[in-house]
mmCIF file of C-alpha atoms and ligand atoms in Angstrom:
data_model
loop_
_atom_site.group_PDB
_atom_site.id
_atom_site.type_symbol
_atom_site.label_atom_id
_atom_site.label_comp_id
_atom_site.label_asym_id
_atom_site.label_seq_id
_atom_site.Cartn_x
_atom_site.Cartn_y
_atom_site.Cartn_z
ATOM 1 C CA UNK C 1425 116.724 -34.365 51.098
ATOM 2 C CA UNK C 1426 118.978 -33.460 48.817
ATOM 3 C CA UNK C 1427 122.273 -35.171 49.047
ATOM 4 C CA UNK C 1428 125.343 -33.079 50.022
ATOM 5 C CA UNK C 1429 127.680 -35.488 47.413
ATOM 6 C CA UNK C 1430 126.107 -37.224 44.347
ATOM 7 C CA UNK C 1431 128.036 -39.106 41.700
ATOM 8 C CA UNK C 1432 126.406 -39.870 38.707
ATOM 9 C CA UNK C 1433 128.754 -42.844 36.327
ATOM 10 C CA UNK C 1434 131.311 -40.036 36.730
ATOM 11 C CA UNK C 1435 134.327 -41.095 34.531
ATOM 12 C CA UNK C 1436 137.300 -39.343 33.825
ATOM 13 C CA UNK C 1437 140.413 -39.949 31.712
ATOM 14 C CA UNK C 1438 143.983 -39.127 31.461
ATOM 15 C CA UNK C 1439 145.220 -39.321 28.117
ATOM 16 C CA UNK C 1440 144.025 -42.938 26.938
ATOM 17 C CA UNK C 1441 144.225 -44.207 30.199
ATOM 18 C CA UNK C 1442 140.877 -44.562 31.891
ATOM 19 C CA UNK C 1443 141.125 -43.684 35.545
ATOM 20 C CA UNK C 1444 137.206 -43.671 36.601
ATOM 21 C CA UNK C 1445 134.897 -45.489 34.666
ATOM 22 C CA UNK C 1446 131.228 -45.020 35.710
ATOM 23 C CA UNK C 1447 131.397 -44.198 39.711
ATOM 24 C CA UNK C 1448 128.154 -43.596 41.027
ATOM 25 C CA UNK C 1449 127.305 -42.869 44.960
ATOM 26 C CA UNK C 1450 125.718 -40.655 47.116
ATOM 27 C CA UNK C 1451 126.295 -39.334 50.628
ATOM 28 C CA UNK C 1452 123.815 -37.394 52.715
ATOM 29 C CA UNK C 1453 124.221 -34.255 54.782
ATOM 30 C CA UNK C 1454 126.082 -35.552 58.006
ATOM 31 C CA UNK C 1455 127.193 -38.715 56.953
ATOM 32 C CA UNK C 1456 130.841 -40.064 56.720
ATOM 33 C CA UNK C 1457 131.868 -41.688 53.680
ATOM 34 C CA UNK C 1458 134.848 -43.930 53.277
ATOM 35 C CA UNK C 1459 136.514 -45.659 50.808
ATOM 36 C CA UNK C 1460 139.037 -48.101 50.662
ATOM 37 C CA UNK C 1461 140.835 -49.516 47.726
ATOM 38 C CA UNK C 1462 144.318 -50.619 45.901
ATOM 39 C CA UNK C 1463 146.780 -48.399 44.195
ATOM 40 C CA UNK C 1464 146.098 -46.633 41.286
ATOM 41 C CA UNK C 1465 142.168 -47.925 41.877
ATOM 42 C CA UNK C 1466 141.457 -43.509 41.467
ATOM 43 C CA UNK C 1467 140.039 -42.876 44.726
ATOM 44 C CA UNK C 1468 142.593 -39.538 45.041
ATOM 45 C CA UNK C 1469 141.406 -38.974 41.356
ATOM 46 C CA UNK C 1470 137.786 -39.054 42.302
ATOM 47 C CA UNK C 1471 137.799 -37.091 45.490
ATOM 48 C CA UNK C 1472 139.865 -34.116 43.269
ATOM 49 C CA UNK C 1473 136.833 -34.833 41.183
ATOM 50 C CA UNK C 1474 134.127 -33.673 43.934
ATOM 51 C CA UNK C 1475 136.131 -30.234 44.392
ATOM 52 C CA UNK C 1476 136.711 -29.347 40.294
ATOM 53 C CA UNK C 1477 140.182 -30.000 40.709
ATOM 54 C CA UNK C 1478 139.698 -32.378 38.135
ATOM 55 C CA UNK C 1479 137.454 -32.161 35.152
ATOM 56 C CA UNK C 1480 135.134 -35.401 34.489
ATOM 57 C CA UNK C 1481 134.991 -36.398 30.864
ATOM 58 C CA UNK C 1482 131.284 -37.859 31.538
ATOM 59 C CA UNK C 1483 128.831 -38.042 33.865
ATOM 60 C CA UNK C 1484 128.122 -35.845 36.284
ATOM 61 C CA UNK C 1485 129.024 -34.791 40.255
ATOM 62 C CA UNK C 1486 126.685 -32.674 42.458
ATOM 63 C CA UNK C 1487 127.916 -31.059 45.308
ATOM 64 C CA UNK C 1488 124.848 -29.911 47.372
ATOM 65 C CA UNK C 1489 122.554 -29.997 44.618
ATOM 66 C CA UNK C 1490 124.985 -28.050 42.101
ATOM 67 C CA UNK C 1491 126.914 -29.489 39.090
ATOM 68 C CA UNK C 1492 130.624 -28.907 40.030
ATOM 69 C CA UNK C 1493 132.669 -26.601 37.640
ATOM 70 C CA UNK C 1494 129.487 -26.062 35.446
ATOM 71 C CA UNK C 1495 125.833 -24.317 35.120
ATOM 72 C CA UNK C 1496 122.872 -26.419 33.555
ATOM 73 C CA UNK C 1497 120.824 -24.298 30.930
ATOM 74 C CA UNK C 1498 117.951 -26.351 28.613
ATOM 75 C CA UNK C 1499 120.045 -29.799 29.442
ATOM 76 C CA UNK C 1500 123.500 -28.370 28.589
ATOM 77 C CA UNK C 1501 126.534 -27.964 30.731
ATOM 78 C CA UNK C 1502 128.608 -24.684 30.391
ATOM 79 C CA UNK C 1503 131.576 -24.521 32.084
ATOM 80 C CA UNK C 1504 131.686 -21.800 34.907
ATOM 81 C CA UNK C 1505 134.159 -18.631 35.293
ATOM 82 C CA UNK C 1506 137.252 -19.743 37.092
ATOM 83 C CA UNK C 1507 135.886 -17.497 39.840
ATOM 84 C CA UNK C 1508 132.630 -19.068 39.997
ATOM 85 C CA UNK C 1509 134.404 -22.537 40.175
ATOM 86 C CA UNK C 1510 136.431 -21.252 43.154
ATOM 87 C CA UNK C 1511 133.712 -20.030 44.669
ATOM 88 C CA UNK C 1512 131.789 -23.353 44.426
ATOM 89 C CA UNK C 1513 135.522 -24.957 45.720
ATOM 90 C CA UNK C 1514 135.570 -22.520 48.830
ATOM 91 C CA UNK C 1515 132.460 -24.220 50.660
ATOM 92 C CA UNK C 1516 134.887 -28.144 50.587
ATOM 93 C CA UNK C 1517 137.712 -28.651 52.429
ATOM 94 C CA UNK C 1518 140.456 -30.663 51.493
ATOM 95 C CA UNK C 1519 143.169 -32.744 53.936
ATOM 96 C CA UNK C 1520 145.847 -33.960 51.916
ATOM 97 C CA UNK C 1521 148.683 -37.041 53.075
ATOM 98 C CA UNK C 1522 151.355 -34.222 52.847
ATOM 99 C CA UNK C 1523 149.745 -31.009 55.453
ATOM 100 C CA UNK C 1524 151.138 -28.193 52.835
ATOM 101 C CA UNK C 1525 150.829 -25.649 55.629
ATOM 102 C CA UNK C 1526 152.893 -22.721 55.086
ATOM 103 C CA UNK C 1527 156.592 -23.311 56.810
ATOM 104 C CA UNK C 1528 156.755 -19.379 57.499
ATOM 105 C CA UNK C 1529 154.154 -19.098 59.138
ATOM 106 C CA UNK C 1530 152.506 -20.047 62.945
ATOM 107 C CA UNK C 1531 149.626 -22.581 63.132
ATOM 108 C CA UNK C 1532 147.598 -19.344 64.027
ATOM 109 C CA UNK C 1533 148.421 -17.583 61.215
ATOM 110 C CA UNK C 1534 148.330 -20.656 59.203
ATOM 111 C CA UNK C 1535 144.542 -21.156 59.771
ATOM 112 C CA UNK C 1536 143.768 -17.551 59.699
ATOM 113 C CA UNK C 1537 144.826 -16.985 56.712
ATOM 114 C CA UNK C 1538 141.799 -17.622 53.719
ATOM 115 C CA UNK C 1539 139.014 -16.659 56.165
ATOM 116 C CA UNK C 1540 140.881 -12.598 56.058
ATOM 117 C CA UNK C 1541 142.257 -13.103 52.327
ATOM 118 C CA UNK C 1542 139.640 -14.867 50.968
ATOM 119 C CA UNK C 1543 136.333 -14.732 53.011
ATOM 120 C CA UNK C 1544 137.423 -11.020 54.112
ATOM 121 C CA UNK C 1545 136.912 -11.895 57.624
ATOM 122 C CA UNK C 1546 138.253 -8.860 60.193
ATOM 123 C CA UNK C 1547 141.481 -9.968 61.617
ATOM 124 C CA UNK C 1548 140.401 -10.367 65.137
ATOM 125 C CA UNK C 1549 137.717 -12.478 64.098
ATOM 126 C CA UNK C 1550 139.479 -14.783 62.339
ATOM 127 C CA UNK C 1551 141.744 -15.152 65.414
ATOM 128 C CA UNK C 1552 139.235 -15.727 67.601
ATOM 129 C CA UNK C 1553 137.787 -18.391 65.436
ATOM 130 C CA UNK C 1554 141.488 -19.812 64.528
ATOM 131 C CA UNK C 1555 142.228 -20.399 67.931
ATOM 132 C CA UNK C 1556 139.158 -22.362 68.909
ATOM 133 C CA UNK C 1557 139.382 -24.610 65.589
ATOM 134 C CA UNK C 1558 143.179 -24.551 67.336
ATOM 135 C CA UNK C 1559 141.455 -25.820 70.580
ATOM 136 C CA UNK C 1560 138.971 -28.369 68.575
ATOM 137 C CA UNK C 1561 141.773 -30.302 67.601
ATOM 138 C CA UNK C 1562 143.488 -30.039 70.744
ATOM 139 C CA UNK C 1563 146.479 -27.662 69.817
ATOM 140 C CA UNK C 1564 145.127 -24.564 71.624
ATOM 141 C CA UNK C 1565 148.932 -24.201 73.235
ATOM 142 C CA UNK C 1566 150.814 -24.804 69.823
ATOM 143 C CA UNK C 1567 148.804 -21.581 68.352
ATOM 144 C CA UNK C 1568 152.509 -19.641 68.072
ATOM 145 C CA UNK C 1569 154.710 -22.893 66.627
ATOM 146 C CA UNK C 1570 155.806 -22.972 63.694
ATOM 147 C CA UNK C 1571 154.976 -26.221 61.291
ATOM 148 C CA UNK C 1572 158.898 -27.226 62.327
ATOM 149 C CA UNK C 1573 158.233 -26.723 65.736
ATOM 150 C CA UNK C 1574 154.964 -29.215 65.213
ATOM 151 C CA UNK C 1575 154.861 -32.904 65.397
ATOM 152 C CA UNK C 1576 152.832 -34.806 62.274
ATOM 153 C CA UNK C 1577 150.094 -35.270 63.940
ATOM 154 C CA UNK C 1578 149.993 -31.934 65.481
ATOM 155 C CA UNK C 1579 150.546 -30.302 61.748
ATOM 156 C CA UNK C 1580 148.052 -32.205 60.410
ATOM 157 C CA UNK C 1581 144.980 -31.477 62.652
ATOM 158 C CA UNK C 1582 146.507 -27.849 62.132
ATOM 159 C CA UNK C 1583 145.727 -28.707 58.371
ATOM 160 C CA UNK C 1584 142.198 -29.573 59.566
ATOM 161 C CA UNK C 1585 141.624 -26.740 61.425
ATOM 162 C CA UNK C 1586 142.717 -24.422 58.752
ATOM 163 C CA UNK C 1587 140.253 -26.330 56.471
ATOM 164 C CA UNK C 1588 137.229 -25.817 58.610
ATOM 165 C CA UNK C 1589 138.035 -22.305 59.056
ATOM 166 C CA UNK C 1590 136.531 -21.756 56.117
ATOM 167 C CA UNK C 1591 133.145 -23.067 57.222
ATOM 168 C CA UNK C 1592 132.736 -26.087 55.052
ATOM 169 C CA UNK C 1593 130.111 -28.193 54.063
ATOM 170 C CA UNK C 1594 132.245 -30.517 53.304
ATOM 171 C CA UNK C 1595 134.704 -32.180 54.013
ATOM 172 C CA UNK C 1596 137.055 -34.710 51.839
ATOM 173 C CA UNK C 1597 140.414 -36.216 53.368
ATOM 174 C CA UNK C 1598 142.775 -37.875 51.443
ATOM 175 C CA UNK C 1599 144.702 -40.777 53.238
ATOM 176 C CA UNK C 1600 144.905 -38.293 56.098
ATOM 177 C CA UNK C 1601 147.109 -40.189 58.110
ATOM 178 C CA UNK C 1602 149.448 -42.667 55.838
ATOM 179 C CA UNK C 1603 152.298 -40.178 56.555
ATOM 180 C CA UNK C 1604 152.513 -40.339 60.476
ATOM 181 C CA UNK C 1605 154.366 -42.587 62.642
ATOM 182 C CA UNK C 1606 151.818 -44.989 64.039
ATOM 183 C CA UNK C 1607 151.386 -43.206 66.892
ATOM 184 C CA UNK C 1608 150.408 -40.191 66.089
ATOM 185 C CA UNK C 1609 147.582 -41.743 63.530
ATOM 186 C CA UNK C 1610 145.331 -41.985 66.684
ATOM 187 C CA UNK C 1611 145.433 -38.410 67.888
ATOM 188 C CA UNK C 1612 144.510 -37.281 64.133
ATOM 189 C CA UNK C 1613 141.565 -40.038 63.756
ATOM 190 C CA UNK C 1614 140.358 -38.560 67.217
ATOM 191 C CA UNK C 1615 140.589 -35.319 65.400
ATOM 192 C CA UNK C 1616 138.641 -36.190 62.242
ATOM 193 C CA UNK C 1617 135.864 -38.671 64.657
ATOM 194 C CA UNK C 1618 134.785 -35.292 66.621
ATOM 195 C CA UNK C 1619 134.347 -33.817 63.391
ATOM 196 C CA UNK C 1620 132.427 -36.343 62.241
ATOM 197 C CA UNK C 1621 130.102 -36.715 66.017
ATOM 198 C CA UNK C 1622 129.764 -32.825 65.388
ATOM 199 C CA UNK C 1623 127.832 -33.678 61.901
ATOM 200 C CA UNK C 1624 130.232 -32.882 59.529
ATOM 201 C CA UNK C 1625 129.843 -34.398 56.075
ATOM 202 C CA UNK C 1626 132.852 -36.205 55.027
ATOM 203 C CA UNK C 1627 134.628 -38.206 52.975
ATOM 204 C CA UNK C 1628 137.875 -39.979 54.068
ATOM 205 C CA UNK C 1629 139.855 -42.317 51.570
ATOM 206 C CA UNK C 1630 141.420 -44.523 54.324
ATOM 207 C CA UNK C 1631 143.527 -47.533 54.747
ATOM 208 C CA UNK C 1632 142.401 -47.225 58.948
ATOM 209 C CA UNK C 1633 139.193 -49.833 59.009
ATOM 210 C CA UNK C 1634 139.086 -48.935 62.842
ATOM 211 C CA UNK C 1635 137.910 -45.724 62.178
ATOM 212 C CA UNK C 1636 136.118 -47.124 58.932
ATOM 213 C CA UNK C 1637 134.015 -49.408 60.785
ATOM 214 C CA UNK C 1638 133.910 -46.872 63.923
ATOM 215 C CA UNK C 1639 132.857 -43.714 62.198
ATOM 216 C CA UNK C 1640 131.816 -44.455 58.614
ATOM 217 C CA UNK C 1641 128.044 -44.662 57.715
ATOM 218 C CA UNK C 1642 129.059 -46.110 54.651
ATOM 219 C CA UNK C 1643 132.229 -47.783 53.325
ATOM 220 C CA UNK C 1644 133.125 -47.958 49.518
ATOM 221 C CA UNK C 1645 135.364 -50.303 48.001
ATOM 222 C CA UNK C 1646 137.274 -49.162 44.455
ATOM 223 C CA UNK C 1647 139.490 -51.091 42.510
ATOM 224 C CA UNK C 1648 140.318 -49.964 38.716
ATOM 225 C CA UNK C 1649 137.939 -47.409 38.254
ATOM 226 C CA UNK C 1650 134.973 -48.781 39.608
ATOM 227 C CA UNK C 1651 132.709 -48.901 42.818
ATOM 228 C CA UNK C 1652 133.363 -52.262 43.056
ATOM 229 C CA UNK C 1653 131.063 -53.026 46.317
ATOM 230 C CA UNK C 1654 129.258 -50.536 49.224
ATOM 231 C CA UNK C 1655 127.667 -51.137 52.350
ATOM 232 C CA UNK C 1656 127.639 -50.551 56.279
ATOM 233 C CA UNK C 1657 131.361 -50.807 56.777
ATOM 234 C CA UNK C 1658 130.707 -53.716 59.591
ATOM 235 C CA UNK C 1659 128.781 -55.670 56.988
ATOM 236 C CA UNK C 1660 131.104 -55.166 53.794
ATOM 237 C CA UNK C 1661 134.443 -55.859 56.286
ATOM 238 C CA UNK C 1662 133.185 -58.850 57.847
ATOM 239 C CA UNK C 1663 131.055 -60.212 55.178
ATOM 240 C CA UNK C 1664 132.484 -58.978 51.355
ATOM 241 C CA UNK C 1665 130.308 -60.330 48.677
ATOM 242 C CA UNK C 1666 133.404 -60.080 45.609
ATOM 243 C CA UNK C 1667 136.546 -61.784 45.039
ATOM 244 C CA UNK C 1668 138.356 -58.514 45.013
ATOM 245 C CA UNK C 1669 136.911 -57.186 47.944
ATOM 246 C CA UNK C 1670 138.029 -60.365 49.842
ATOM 247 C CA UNK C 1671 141.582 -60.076 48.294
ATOM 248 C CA UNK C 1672 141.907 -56.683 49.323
ATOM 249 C CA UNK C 1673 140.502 -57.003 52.370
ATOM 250 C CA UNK C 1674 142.665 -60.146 53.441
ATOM 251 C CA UNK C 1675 145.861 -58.196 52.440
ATOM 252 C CA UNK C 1676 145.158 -55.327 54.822
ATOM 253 C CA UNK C 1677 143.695 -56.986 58.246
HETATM 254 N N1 ATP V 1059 147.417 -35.925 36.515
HETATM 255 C C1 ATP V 1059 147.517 -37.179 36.073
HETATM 256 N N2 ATP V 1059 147.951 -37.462 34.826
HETATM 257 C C2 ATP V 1059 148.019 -38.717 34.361
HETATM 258 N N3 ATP V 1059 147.675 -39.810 35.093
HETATM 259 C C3 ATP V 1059 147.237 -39.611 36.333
HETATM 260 C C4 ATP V 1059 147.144 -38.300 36.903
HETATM 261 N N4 ATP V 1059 146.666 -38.419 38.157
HETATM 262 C C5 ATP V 1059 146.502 -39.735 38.377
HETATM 263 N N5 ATP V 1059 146.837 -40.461 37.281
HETATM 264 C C6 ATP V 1059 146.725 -41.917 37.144
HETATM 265 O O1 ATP V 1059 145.413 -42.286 37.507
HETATM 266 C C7 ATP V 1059 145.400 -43.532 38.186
HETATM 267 C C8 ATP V 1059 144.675 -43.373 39.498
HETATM 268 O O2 ATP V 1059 145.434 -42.538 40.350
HETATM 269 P P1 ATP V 1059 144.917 -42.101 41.800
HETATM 270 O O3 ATP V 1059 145.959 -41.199 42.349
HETATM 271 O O4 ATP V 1059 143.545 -41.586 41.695
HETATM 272 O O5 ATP V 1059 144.920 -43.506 42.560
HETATM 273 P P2 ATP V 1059 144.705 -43.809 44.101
HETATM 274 O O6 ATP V 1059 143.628 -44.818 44.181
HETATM 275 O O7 ATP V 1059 144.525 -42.546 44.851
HETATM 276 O O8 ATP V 1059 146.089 -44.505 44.501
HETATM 277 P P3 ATP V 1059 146.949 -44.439 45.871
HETATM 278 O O9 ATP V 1059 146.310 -45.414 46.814
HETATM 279 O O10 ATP V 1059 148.317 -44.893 45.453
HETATM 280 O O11 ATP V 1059 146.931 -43.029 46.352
HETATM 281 C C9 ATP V 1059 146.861 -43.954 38.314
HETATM 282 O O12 ATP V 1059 147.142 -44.867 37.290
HETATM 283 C C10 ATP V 1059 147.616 -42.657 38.106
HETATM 284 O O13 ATP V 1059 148.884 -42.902 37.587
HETATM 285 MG MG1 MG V 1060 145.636 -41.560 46.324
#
């Protein structure tokens, strides 16, 4: 099978300052992927990495069997057309901390929006499909509110929905829930584990080990650049083989 995410000693720099340094893992169609880690240890950097936002400097990241950003000819890499790149981008969806959805605009209209712009989808389609990704997450009465009008929580999983409006393969979520008020993490999570039950291939940078060790098929731990440990997220949260992993570990539980 061939995997739907596959990191190959992907490293990438900023300046002089290494930020990745040879991160390697895989994730299969329908698994959820999640990885913990400290500050500055580049997980945000390596999931911008998956979707091209980010050029590696070496190594190499497959999305679906395709080289991210490039074409392979004879062994060499050339780097694709903008428009090819965006193309490639359109098929991953992206759930930032901060929801970005557009303040003028309804939750509706919100997720409707790159399925008619982008994917050319009749309007009345795309409303029919926005308002059951609207009921998916549980907002099917908040379709006319505006992001003010919205809760958190209730943006967010608007955020989600707009992202699989798009029909993704994938899905990558970026400390989805470090912005809420603790309770509204749990209706998001609830979101995010029906997406997941559904067979959704994700992966979800998370500081939440409930839903790690609930949902994940596989947990990753980062520090500095590096895959520092991986496992079943029960075995690498009650039983972590490094130093680091313990220290991080012990800080968050
Ligand atoms: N565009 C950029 N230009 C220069 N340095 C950057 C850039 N983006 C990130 N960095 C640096 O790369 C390192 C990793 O950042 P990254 O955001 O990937 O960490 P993170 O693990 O997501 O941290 P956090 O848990 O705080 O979100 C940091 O030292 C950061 O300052
Ligand atoms: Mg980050």
């Amino acid at each position: 099978m061939t995997p739907m995410v596959k990191a190959d000693r992907v490293c990438k720099n900023f300046g002089a300052l290494k930020v990745l340094k040879g991160v390697s893992l895989e994730i299969e169609p329908g698994q959820v992927l999640c990885i913990v880690g400290p500050s500055g240890s580049g997980k945000s950097t390596f999931l911008r990495c998956i979707n091209h936002l980010e050029q590696v400097n070496a190594g190499r990241l497959y999305v679906d069997g395709e080289i991210m950003g490039y074409s392979e000819r004879h062994g060499k890499l050339h780097e694709l057309h903008p428009r090819a790149a965006a193309k490639q981008r359109r098929d991953i969806g992206m759930v930032f901390q901060h929801f970005n959805l557009f303040p003028h605009r309804t939750a509706l209209a919100n997720v409707i929006e790159a399925p008619i712009q982008v994917k050319r989808l009749s309007r009345k389609k795309a409303v029919e499909r926005g308002r059951t990704l609207l009921e998916q997450v549980g907002l099917s009465e908040k379709a006319d509110a505006y992001p003010a009008q919205l809760s958190g929580g209730q943006q967010q999983r608007v955020a989600i929905a707009r992202a699989l409006a798009m029909d993704p393969k994938l899905m990558l979520f970026d400390e989805p829930t470090s912005a809420l008020d603790p309770e509204l993490v749990g209706e998001v999570l609830a979101a995010m584990k029906d997406l997941a039950a559904g067979g959704m291939t994700m992966v979800v940078v998370t500081h939440e080990m409930g839903f790690a060790r609930e949902v994940a098929d596989h947990l990753v731990f980062m520090d500095a650049g590096v895959v520092v440990e991986s496992g079943k997220p029960d075995e690498l949260l009650t039983n972590p083989q490094h130093e680091r992993t313990k220290a991080f570990l012990s800080k968050l539980l």
